[in-house]
XYZ file of C-alpha atoms in Angstrom:
713
model
C 0.000 0.000 0.000
C 1.124 3.511 -0.746
C 0.466 6.574 1.394
C 1.549 9.318 -0.983
C 3.163 10.011 -4.326
C 3.430 12.666 -6.983
C 0.437 14.015 -8.828
C 1.239 11.960 -11.934
C 0.254 8.764 -10.122
C -2.687 10.047 -8.118
C -6.340 9.518 -9.098
C -7.244 12.842 -7.453
C -5.984 14.850 -10.408
C -8.907 13.655 -12.535
C -12.515 13.763 -11.312
C -13.553 10.718 -13.330
C -10.706 8.670 -11.894
C -11.606 9.856 -8.414
C -15.271 8.921 -8.771
C -14.252 5.474 -9.990
C -12.363 4.672 -6.781
C -14.077 1.812 -4.849
C -15.475 2.753 -1.434
C -15.712 0.476 1.606
C -18.561 0.511 4.125
C -20.321 -1.928 6.434
C -18.675 -4.859 8.203
C -20.004 -8.216 9.410
C -18.248 -10.947 11.420
C -19.525 -14.523 11.554
C -20.572 -15.988 14.909
C -17.541 -18.292 14.973
C -15.148 -15.457 14.098
C -13.890 -17.249 10.994
C -15.399 -15.013 8.312
C -15.458 -11.277 7.765
C -17.518 -9.525 5.085
C -17.243 -5.902 3.957
C -19.306 -3.876 1.503
C -17.689 -2.189 -1.502
C -19.387 0.483 -3.637
C -18.331 1.119 -7.230
C -19.731 3.118 -10.134
C -22.257 1.427 -12.392
C -21.637 1.127 -16.133
C -23.252 4.516 -16.821
C -21.327 6.252 -14.020
C -24.615 7.600 -12.634
C -24.905 5.579 -9.406
C -22.813 3.638 -6.939
C -23.571 -0.074 -6.668
C -22.650 -2.165 -3.650
C -21.131 -5.643 -3.570
C -20.043 -7.886 -0.707
C -16.496 -9.175 -0.278
C -15.054 -11.878 1.953
C -11.981 -10.738 3.934
C -9.708 -13.205 5.726
C -9.646 -12.284 9.461
C -6.119 -13.724 9.724
C -4.865 -11.531 6.891
C -3.396 -14.447 4.934
C -5.782 -14.732 1.988
C -6.676 -12.090 -0.557
C -10.201 -10.669 -0.429
C -12.799 -12.487 -2.526
C -15.957 -11.075 -4.118
C -19.183 -12.815 -3.067
C -22.016 -10.997 -4.866
C -22.478 -9.415 -8.296
C -26.034 -8.090 -8.449
C -26.635 -5.387 -11.040
C -28.380 -3.189 -8.459
C -26.042 -4.027 -5.610
C -26.167 -5.514 -2.135
C -25.903 -4.038 1.359
C -26.450 -4.697 5.091
C -24.549 -8.005 5.448
C -25.284 -10.104 8.554
C -24.298 -13.683 9.411
C -26.734 -16.183 10.889
C -25.434 -18.360 13.757
C -25.098 -21.202 11.219
C -22.795 -19.142 9.011
C -25.226 -18.256 6.221
C -24.897 -14.695 4.972
C -28.009 -12.514 4.846
C -28.067 -9.262 2.918
C -30.500 -6.733 1.420
C -30.748 -6.303 -2.355
C -33.085 -5.362 -5.196
C -33.315 -7.654 -8.187
C -35.035 -7.514 -11.563
C -35.363 -4.776 -14.169
C -38.459 -3.151 -12.663
C -37.574 0.294 -11.262
C -40.349 -0.154 -8.692
C -38.876 -3.399 -7.367
C -38.330 -3.204 -3.606
C -35.356 -4.461 -1.634
C -35.656 -8.058 -0.456
C -33.820 -10.202 2.058
C -31.409 -12.653 0.441
C -29.419 -15.570 1.808
C -26.061 -16.857 0.587
C -25.529 -20.373 2.010
C -22.443 -20.969 4.142
C -21.534 -23.988 2.066
C -21.649 -22.097 -1.218
C -24.223 -21.798 -3.955
C -26.359 -19.028 -5.362
C -28.064 -16.333 -3.257
C -31.841 -16.668 -2.985
C -34.684 -14.539 -1.663
C -35.869 -15.610 1.799
C -38.161 -12.720 2.805
C -39.925 -9.777 1.227
C -41.966 -6.843 2.452
C -44.335 -4.698 0.348
C -42.439 -1.571 1.356
C -39.035 -3.201 1.039
C -36.673 -4.718 3.564
C -34.628 -1.915 5.099
C -32.197 -3.783 7.350
C -31.511 -7.149 8.983
C -30.019 -7.993 12.380
C -28.926 -11.451 13.500
C -27.947 -12.929 16.879
C -24.816 -14.900 17.685
C -26.892 -17.826 18.920
C -30.540 -18.843 18.556
C -32.744 -18.710 15.491
C -34.191 -15.186 15.612
C -33.645 -12.823 12.706
C -34.790 -9.223 13.058
C -35.971 -7.335 9.978
C -36.939 -3.694 9.684
C -39.465 -2.513 7.118
C -41.923 0.373 6.923
C -45.696 -0.116 6.951
C -48.721 2.140 6.544
C -50.378 3.045 9.850
C -53.631 1.094 9.374
C -52.282 -2.009 7.672
C -53.043 -5.194 9.613
C -50.719 -7.634 7.853
C -48.472 -7.827 4.800
C -51.322 -8.666 2.422
C -53.269 -5.641 3.631
C -50.111 -3.531 3.391
C -49.652 -4.573 -0.223
C -53.225 -3.576 -1.149
C -53.017 -0.197 0.576
C -49.768 0.646 -1.211
C -51.243 -0.486 -4.513
C -54.279 1.757 -4.041
C -52.147 4.848 -3.328
C -49.998 4.166 -6.370
C -52.890 3.543 -8.746
C -54.712 6.678 -7.607
C -51.455 8.673 -7.777
C -51.863 9.852 -4.190
C -48.779 11.107 -2.379
C -50.489 13.230 0.286
C -49.642 12.650 3.958
C -51.835 13.745 6.865
C -49.685 14.474 9.917
C -50.797 14.571 13.527
C -47.330 14.911 15.054
C -43.807 16.203 14.434
C -41.424 16.008 12.597
C -42.672 15.637 9.036
C -39.311 15.390 7.264
C -35.818 14.124 8.051
C -32.543 15.093 6.295
C -33.607 14.308 2.710
C -36.873 12.371 2.809
C -40.487 12.881 3.813
C -41.769 11.001 6.838
C -44.987 9.044 6.468
C -47.445 7.771 5.803
C -45.467 4.553 6.310
C -43.359 4.252 9.461
C -40.745 1.711 10.572
C -41.741 -1.578 12.150
C -39.646 -4.412 13.521
C -40.390 -7.985 12.467
C -39.207 -11.344 13.719
C -38.287 -13.391 10.649
C -38.993 -17.050 11.372
C -38.492 -20.175 9.206
C -41.529 -21.472 7.411
C -42.319 -23.757 4.470
C -41.831 -22.278 1.049
C -44.854 -21.147 -0.881
C -45.208 -23.035 -4.173
C -45.489 -19.646 -5.877
C -42.182 -18.329 -7.188
C -40.541 -15.472 -5.326
C -39.939 -12.411 -7.428
C -40.826 -8.738 -7.691
C -44.249 -8.233 -6.170
C -44.381 -11.707 -4.590
C -44.453 -12.031 -0.820
C -42.635 -15.044 0.449
C -42.904 -13.650 3.929
C -46.446 -14.114 5.115
C -47.257 -17.058 2.805
C -47.322 -19.960 5.191
C -47.801 -22.940 2.915
C -47.416 -26.611 3.613
C -43.723 -27.443 3.793
C -42.257 -29.508 0.976
C -39.047 -31.326 1.961
C -37.605 -30.453 -1.448
C -38.268 -26.739 -0.929
C -35.703 -24.447 0.618
C -37.078 -22.715 3.734
C -38.074 -19.071 3.637
C -38.761 -16.640 6.460
C -42.143 -15.441 7.616
C -42.313 -11.923 9.042
C -44.125 -11.527 12.362
C -44.803 -7.917 13.373
C -43.312 -7.104 16.786
C -44.372 -3.440 16.736
C -47.837 -3.204 15.103
C -48.747 -0.122 17.135
C -45.387 1.647 16.876
C -46.689 4.540 14.782
C -43.882 7.058 14.305
C -42.075 6.135 17.529
C -39.400 4.158 15.652
C -38.631 6.838 13.068
C -34.857 7.384 12.898
C -34.140 5.276 15.988
C -31.599 2.524 16.640
C -32.222 -0.992 17.935
C -30.037 -3.912 19.041
C -30.835 -7.619 19.234
C -29.755 -9.621 22.272
C -26.871 -12.024 21.463
C -29.191 -15.013 22.000
C -31.975 -13.431 19.937
C -34.603 -13.539 22.677
C -35.278 -9.810 22.942
C -34.752 -6.474 21.223
C -33.816 -3.194 22.854
C -34.838 -0.157 20.860
C -35.042 3.591 21.174
C -38.500 5.137 20.845
C -39.386 8.794 20.404
C -42.614 10.196 21.764
C -44.197 13.671 21.762
C -43.815 15.849 24.819
C -45.713 18.946 23.658
C -44.630 22.046 21.837
C -43.635 20.033 18.736
C -40.821 18.495 20.768
C -39.994 14.816 21.274
C -38.244 12.809 23.946
C -36.368 9.543 23.504
C -36.795 6.516 25.771
C -35.629 2.904 25.546
C -37.879 -0.166 25.513
C -37.330 -3.908 25.576
C -39.404 -6.130 23.271
C -39.668 -9.863 23.839
C -39.189 -11.588 20.464
C -41.381 -14.596 21.317
C -44.397 -12.644 22.596
C -43.916 -9.068 21.385
C -44.367 -7.865 24.968
C -42.980 -4.361 25.396
C -41.378 -2.986 28.577
C -39.933 0.487 29.078
C -36.490 0.123 30.627
C -35.296 3.743 30.398
C -37.833 6.554 30.517
C -36.691 9.952 29.246
C -37.520 13.116 31.132
C -37.158 16.836 30.557
C -33.461 16.824 31.436
C -32.019 13.661 29.900
C -32.244 11.410 26.856
C -30.888 7.942 26.099
C -29.338 6.161 23.117
C -28.995 2.398 22.758
C -25.474 0.978 22.772
C -25.057 -2.809 23.120
C -26.342 -5.805 25.109
C -23.755 -7.922 26.935
C -23.155 -11.458 25.672
C -24.971 -12.974 28.655
C -27.999 -10.749 27.980
C -28.070 -9.218 31.454
C -26.711 -5.697 30.842
C -27.352 -2.871 28.414
C -24.659 -0.317 27.672
C -26.230 2.956 26.646
C -25.428 6.631 26.252
C -27.036 8.910 28.786
C -27.155 12.531 27.680
C -27.896 15.751 29.486
C -30.179 17.776 27.267
C -28.884 21.034 25.912
C -30.200 24.431 26.970
C -29.417 27.915 25.667
C -26.701 28.106 28.333
C -25.147 24.630 28.066
C -24.294 22.120 25.350
C -25.406 18.464 25.443
C -23.250 16.264 27.667
C -23.239 12.506 26.936
C -21.617 9.702 28.916
C -21.686 5.917 28.992
C -23.866 4.045 31.483
C -24.860 0.425 32.127
C -28.347 -0.854 32.960
C -28.887 -4.171 34.715
C -31.798 -5.614 32.712
C -32.738 -7.951 35.568
C -32.852 -5.505 38.467
C -33.361 -2.240 36.584
C -30.367 -0.705 38.370
C -28.473 1.886 36.287
C -24.863 2.839 36.852
C -22.791 5.599 35.246
C -19.439 4.544 33.824
C -17.756 7.459 32.079
C -19.399 10.517 33.633
C -15.906 11.654 34.654
C -14.385 11.169 31.180
C -14.099 14.366 29.150
C -14.966 12.747 25.819
C -18.227 11.867 24.078
C -18.787 8.100 23.670
C -19.880 6.861 20.260
C -19.964 3.278 18.945
C -19.964 0.737 21.781
C -19.566 -3.032 21.989
C -19.040 -5.477 24.858
C -16.108 -7.802 25.327
C -17.432 -11.391 25.363
C -16.621 -11.976 29.046
C -18.446 -8.785 30.095
C -15.372 -7.331 31.796
C -15.337 -4.201 29.686
C -16.426 -2.418 26.555
C -14.811 -1.037 23.433
C -15.890 2.526 22.761
C -15.085 4.879 19.878
C -14.830 8.586 20.684
C -13.501 11.682 18.923
C -10.141 12.671 20.372
C -7.779 15.387 19.129
C -8.541 15.025 15.443
C -8.806 11.231 15.602
C -11.509 8.755 16.619
C -9.671 5.978 18.494
C -10.941 2.827 20.149
C -10.935 2.986 23.958
C -11.360 0.255 26.553
C -13.798 1.040 29.367
C -13.661 -1.190 32.450
C -17.209 -2.360 33.191
C -16.555 -2.362 36.932
C -14.591 0.824 37.556
C -15.272 2.902 34.448
C -11.520 3.348 33.917
C -10.776 4.406 30.335
C -7.705 3.279 28.376
C -6.911 4.338 24.833
C -6.132 1.320 22.643
C -5.370 2.749 19.199
C -3.261 5.595 17.904
C -3.831 7.096 14.469
C -7.084 6.968 12.540
C -10.832 7.068 13.021
C -12.485 3.699 13.711
C -16.004 2.537 12.924
C -18.055 -0.681 12.620
C -16.106 -2.216 15.517
C -16.980 -5.861 16.230
C -15.300 -8.238 18.684
C -14.297 -11.827 17.919
C -16.167 -14.439 20.000
C -12.987 -15.410 21.898
C -12.249 -11.765 22.726
C -8.708 -12.002 21.386
C -9.252 -9.432 18.643
C -11.673 -6.901 17.258
C -12.255 -5.897 13.650
C -13.127 -2.471 12.334
C -12.929 0.002 9.510
C -10.139 2.549 9.969
C -9.702 5.754 8.022
C -8.109 9.179 8.337
C -7.376 12.058 6.006
C -4.318 10.042 4.963
C -6.397 7.165 3.568
C -9.986 5.982 3.000
C -11.603 3.239 5.125
C -9.772 -0.083 5.270
C -10.460 -3.318 7.176
C -8.222 -3.804 10.211
C -7.712 -6.257 13.067
C -7.137 -4.887 16.586
C -5.161 -7.203 18.888
C -6.785 -7.127 22.342
C -4.149 -9.173 24.199
C -2.915 -6.142 26.116
C -6.327 -4.897 27.235
C -6.402 -4.276 31.013
C -7.452 -7.397 32.874
C -6.172 -9.731 30.126
C -2.934 -11.697 30.233
C -2.051 -10.050 33.527
C -2.223 -6.489 32.196
C -3.136 -3.969 34.871
C -5.496 -1.075 34.320
C -2.588 1.346 34.827
C -0.311 -0.338 32.286
C 0.251 1.664 29.080
C -1.758 0.009 26.346
C -1.355 0.495 22.623
C -3.123 -2.308 20.821
C -1.511 -3.623 17.661
C -3.613 -2.660 14.635
C -3.050 -4.627 11.431
C -4.498 -3.742 8.039
C -6.012 -6.869 6.482
C -5.934 -7.812 2.805
C -9.031 -5.919 1.794
C -10.665 -5.459 -1.596
C -8.952 -2.108 -2.249
C -5.490 -0.633 -1.685
C -4.949 2.906 -0.498
C -4.950 5.422 -3.345
C -1.794 7.439 -3.904
C -2.116 10.960 -2.513
C -0.940 14.108 -4.298
C 0.696 15.554 -1.196
C 1.355 15.256 2.513
C -0.699 15.656 5.681
C 0.396 17.315 8.905
C -0.948 18.662 12.197
C -0.959 22.427 12.694
C -1.552 24.034 16.100
C -1.962 27.569 17.372
C -3.114 29.467 20.454
C -5.946 31.975 20.449
C -5.879 35.303 22.251
C -7.357 33.662 25.365
C -4.726 30.882 25.298
C -6.971 28.126 23.922
C -5.231 25.508 21.775
C -6.737 25.072 18.308
C -5.488 22.287 16.040
C -6.041 21.570 12.348
C -5.087 19.183 9.588
C -3.135 20.767 6.758
C -2.930 18.938 3.425
C -0.056 20.296 1.321
C 0.601 19.666 -2.385
C 3.864 18.083 -3.472
C 6.511 20.695 -4.109
C 4.981 23.463 -1.983
C 7.719 25.509 -0.327
C 9.240 28.978 0.048
C 10.047 29.117 -3.663
C 6.588 27.994 -4.731
C 4.054 28.517 -1.927
C 0.573 27.097 -2.414
C -2.670 29.113 -2.321
C -4.665 28.337 0.836
C -8.189 26.956 1.069
C -9.805 27.151 4.513
C -12.396 24.337 4.668
C -14.790 24.536 7.641
C -16.527 21.395 8.904
C -20.259 20.997 9.485
C -22.079 19.754 12.541
C -21.379 21.986 14.324
C -20.673 19.199 16.861
C -18.082 17.260 14.904
C -14.449 17.008 13.888
C -12.290 16.682 10.801
C -10.995 13.230 11.752
C -12.057 10.658 9.167
C -11.944 10.281 5.416
C -14.814 11.823 3.473
C -15.550 10.898 -0.117
C -17.926 13.836 -0.366
C -15.745 16.541 1.228
C -12.332 15.463 0.009
C -9.403 17.901 0.304
C -7.086 15.895 -1.962
C -9.028 16.943 -5.065
C -8.034 20.513 -4.258
C -4.485 19.543 -3.277
C -4.028 17.818 -6.649
C -4.690 21.218 -8.252
C -2.099 22.979 -6.139
C -4.046 24.200 -3.109
C -3.004 23.816 0.502
C -6.176 22.791 2.369
C -6.639 23.708 6.025
C -9.126 21.574 8.020
C -9.468 23.220 11.449
C -11.443 22.113 14.513
C -12.696 25.371 16.068
C -14.858 25.847 19.162
C -17.888 23.501 19.106
C -15.706 20.694 17.702
C -15.779 17.348 19.511
C -12.693 15.533 20.764
C -11.215 18.386 22.780
C -13.325 18.282 25.922
C -16.627 19.693 27.103
C -15.248 23.164 27.741
C -14.154 23.426 24.113
C -17.717 22.721 22.993
C -19.176 25.148 25.522
C -16.923 27.974 24.212
C -19.050 28.192 21.099
C -22.431 27.024 22.364
C -25.090 29.641 21.597
C -22.329 31.957 20.352
C -21.634 30.650 16.869
C -20.181 33.888 15.536
C -17.763 34.385 18.423
C -15.175 31.733 19.394
C -15.754 29.495 16.340
C -14.977 32.469 14.102
C -11.956 33.732 16.026
C -10.611 30.166 16.272
C -10.892 29.824 12.486
C -9.053 33.084 11.933
C -6.313 32.034 14.366
C -5.910 28.721 12.562
C -5.744 30.561 9.230
C -3.097 32.932 10.610
C -0.981 29.954 11.692
C -1.255 28.300 8.288
C -0.483 31.504 6.414
C 2.696 31.946 8.467
C 4.110 28.691 7.044
C 6.636 29.028 4.203
C 4.670 26.517 2.115
C 1.569 28.766 2.043
C 0.856 31.870 -0.025
C -1.027 34.212 2.312
C -1.966 36.514 -0.577
C -4.090 33.871 -2.315
C -6.712 32.415 0.000
C -10.336 31.258 -0.032
C -12.819 29.965 2.534
C -15.502 27.329 2.108
C -17.797 25.074 4.126
C -21.032 23.108 4.109
C -23.986 23.052 6.527
C -22.670 24.664 9.727
C -19.450 25.119 7.767
C -21.558 27.025 5.240
C -22.960 29.127 8.070
C -19.406 29.963 9.107
C -18.437 30.694 5.491
C -21.326 33.203 5.373
C -20.208 34.679 8.689
C -16.623 34.932 7.444
C -17.798 36.702 4.283
C -19.595 39.316 6.378
C -16.761 39.883 8.854
C -13.524 39.955 6.852
C -12.300 40.680 3.342
C -9.078 38.676 3.751
C -10.290 35.898 1.397
C -10.499 36.236 -2.369
C -13.507 33.913 -2.648
C -16.051 32.192 -0.431
C -17.934 28.961 -1.229
C -20.998 28.261 0.920
C -22.862 24.958 0.581
C -26.223 24.052 2.200
C -25.699 26.985 4.521
C -27.656 28.661 7.303
C -28.266 32.345 6.532
C -31.137 33.641 8.662
C -31.321 31.715 11.936
C -34.839 32.838 12.737
C -36.187 31.401 9.467
C -34.013 28.297 9.738
C -35.017 27.390 13.281
C -38.676 26.941 12.364
C -38.285 25.231 8.989
C -35.508 22.701 9.577
C -36.452 19.041 10.006
C -36.015 18.927 13.793
C -36.710 22.442 14.994
C -37.149 21.412 18.619
C -33.455 20.452 18.824
C -32.200 23.813 17.589
C -34.734 25.731 19.666
C -33.014 24.387 22.791
C -29.953 26.452 21.858
C -31.270 29.321 19.776
C -32.877 32.020 21.866
C -34.375 35.027 20.037
C -31.318 37.033 21.073
C -28.926 34.370 19.742
C -30.772 34.274 16.413
C -30.584 38.055 16.085
C -26.948 38.420 17.071
C -25.556 35.441 15.169
C -27.438 35.478 11.866
C -25.045 36.054 8.950
C -27.879 37.795 7.102
C -27.455 40.773 9.433
C -24.089 41.520 7.823
C -24.936 41.149 4.141
C -23.961 44.748 3.364
C -20.453 43.995 4.644
C -19.878 41.217 2.108
C -17.413 42.413 -0.535
C -16.035 38.982 -1.503
C -17.395 36.938 -4.444
C -19.575 34.157 -3.032
C -20.557 30.861 -4.661
C -23.856 29.642 -3.168
C -24.703 25.929 -3.523
C -27.946 24.304 -2.383
C -30.074 21.232 -3.067
C -33.857 21.493 -3.126
C -34.290 18.200 -1.243
C -32.237 19.438 1.695
C -34.556 19.272 4.697
C -31.923 19.861 7.369
C -31.092 23.299 5.929
C -34.142 24.018 3.759
C -33.779 25.554 0.318
C -35.309 28.783 1.614
C -31.966 29.555 3.264
C -30.160 29.315 -0.074
C -32.817 31.287 -1.942
C -32.835 34.088 0.628
C -29.023 34.187 0.691
C -28.887 34.450 -3.087
C -31.454 37.259 -3.186
C -29.749 39.177 -0.384
C -26.333 38.898 -2.085
C -27.725 40.375 -5.310
C -29.896 42.926 -3.568
C -27.778 44.199 -0.716
C -24.197 42.854 -0.574
C -21.319 45.305 -0.695
C -19.745 43.695 -3.766
C -20.115 46.210 -6.620
C -22.106 45.061 -9.626
C -20.934 45.573 -13.181
C -22.482 48.428 -15.190
C -24.733 45.937 -16.934
C -26.049 44.659 -13.586
C -24.148 41.371 -13.569
C -22.404 40.092 -10.466
C -19.399 38.003 -9.477
C -21.616 35.963 -7.115
C -22.867 32.611 -8.382
C -25.627 30.152 -7.381
C -25.304 26.424 -8.163
C -28.743 24.885 -7.631
C -29.581 21.152 -7.593
C -33.359 20.568 -7.889
C -33.134 16.852 -7.036
C -30.279 16.750 -4.546
C -30.148 16.758 -0.764
C -27.921 18.145 1.964
C -24.759 16.555 0.556
C -25.248 16.270 -3.257
C -24.585 12.560 -3.604
C -25.163 11.261 -7.126
C -21.888 10.779 -9.030
C -22.356 13.237 -11.877
C -23.779 15.921 -9.591
C -20.803 15.459 -7.251
C -18.555 15.808 -10.298
C -20.320 19.049 -11.336
C -20.036 20.335 -7.778
C -16.264 20.035 -7.838
C -15.969 21.375 -11.401
C -17.897 24.533 -10.539
C -16.119 25.051 -7.203
C -12.679 24.553 -8.736
C -13.534 26.908 -11.605
C -14.807 29.595 -9.213
C -11.645 29.326 -7.101
C -9.373 29.368 -10.134
C -10.966 32.593 -11.327
C -10.935 34.484 -8.045
C -8.003 32.967 -6.140
C -5.573 32.097 -8.929
C -6.545 35.028 -11.158
C -7.346 32.863 -14.165
C -9.942 33.668 -16.797
C -13.501 32.669 -15.966
C -13.618 28.966 -16.905
C -15.887 27.498 -19.511
C -19.007 26.007 -17.979
C -18.974 22.232 -17.474
C -20.540 20.484 -20.466
C -23.311 18.867 -18.430
C -24.596 22.274 -17.326
C -25.859 22.796 -20.863
């Protein structure tokens, strides 16, 4: 594998080559620990969509990866049954209306086959380590009584061309899709005899309980565990007990004022009986983590709700599912726990948390709550522990490389092999022979630190092009992350700095106030004061980068998306130091945003009327003298299109950038009628970068206005 090379060998110098790079995501480990499967997405033959396939990766690292599936429309959500069969979700057939079905690839080899369908499509599958239960998620209309009834109701809406939704609660949208009228339900998928009717698009194997034929292969019948769930399971997470006997799931319920609270319930798989195990209140919420291997304890995240004066504060806790006793584990740890999984013997947990521009794996002692960092570089995700507890597997990425499959040796974890909790632990992390090698980079990556006027440390990643130095300094691009509660710590295919580096830019990726991984106080510095410390931190980071001999301080630009777009707008109205500003999916008027975003109640907890007045970039439109490129997708429900439309009008109507005598302007608006918050389809992503790079070349590099990309007409 190669970490870096010159631009001649890098795929980042050409957008088509970049889009063609395979992308890893999703990881599944068999119950015996002998097989590991990862998903790989590649461009389809028309280069208009990414299609997933599943690959077998040797957990020992000896064998090369092997492709398992080749469906034209792709496969996703791999999960092993206790017997070693591989379940996954896929659509088949040429019909564009075909829904995703549950498929099974036998452990002993053979062809995949459909084992369960749902009229609305199978959305995900979860399997236990032991037992026979399989948990399937699918969405059903509120009044449907069974799958046959669900099919008829959906057919009637389609035939009558009805898309209307009558809402009685909130929210009505989420990120990039409308909510309702169907809502998620959880189903137990249980073996049954195969129907003599063939399974195919529109056929419902699940729910057809026919007499079993010994020559037939068994299918799965879906039994609804949550028939009265309504919208309580919308955008929630659930976990299945290791023995498959019960499910623990988050539920959201109204609490008045268009707000919702999140509790946790336990559902018995055999009976469907539901028991609330963690009840939310006005001050705290809960998020499901993992159930211990013996089924007696639930690890979960307990979070203090935010207020206008204080940011959210999460920590890890453990609930005894037998006694109902809850115990805090990491309330004294100044980091925010993320992904969580138990060690098989129940002695501790592996937890991922943002930390100083990385997202390492930590060990948390289940008895004392002591935290030990296990890994060094990289951001880890999809962590799963081998059944013997000797190793864990994960995806690891950083801004030096995209996700790759790794093995984490757990021999030195405190409490194992005589290791004490105070012993220094750095687990050995080994990259396995995955489906894809690291792409060659067009430059180098380094940490950059500075101190603000109040003494606060602010760190950033700086990606530098090959050859940048005192004799040939690179123009600087300040790229501001979204969130705002987040960090530049893991590879992003969508927001990738190396495409800019390949064209000669130095790209600065700072973590200002509100960023996670630097402690609660660092978050609180910017809470409710978005235009204060986050802005001054960004300017301090920019000052530090511009002082480097590899950077040309006279040629700079700023850009960002979502909250990063908000900050780009704020920057444009508060300084003229940048030659160009690019603002994507950005907040402009906080008063309008707070009532039209998809989860207004969350933002209302922070945004007082005074905060909205004092920290709206729209207030400073007359101070904007820098050319601004506005980008927005119409299907963006997190930052609704109204923000982009109002920003564009205000720039033309009132900004301080002089217009030409003929009324034209240097500002630009790139609008995507069918895209969402991120702009995800391949050719739209390609256009995004073409337009951004052209805008920067004109205003930062002083080149002639570029010719419009061909696909813009």
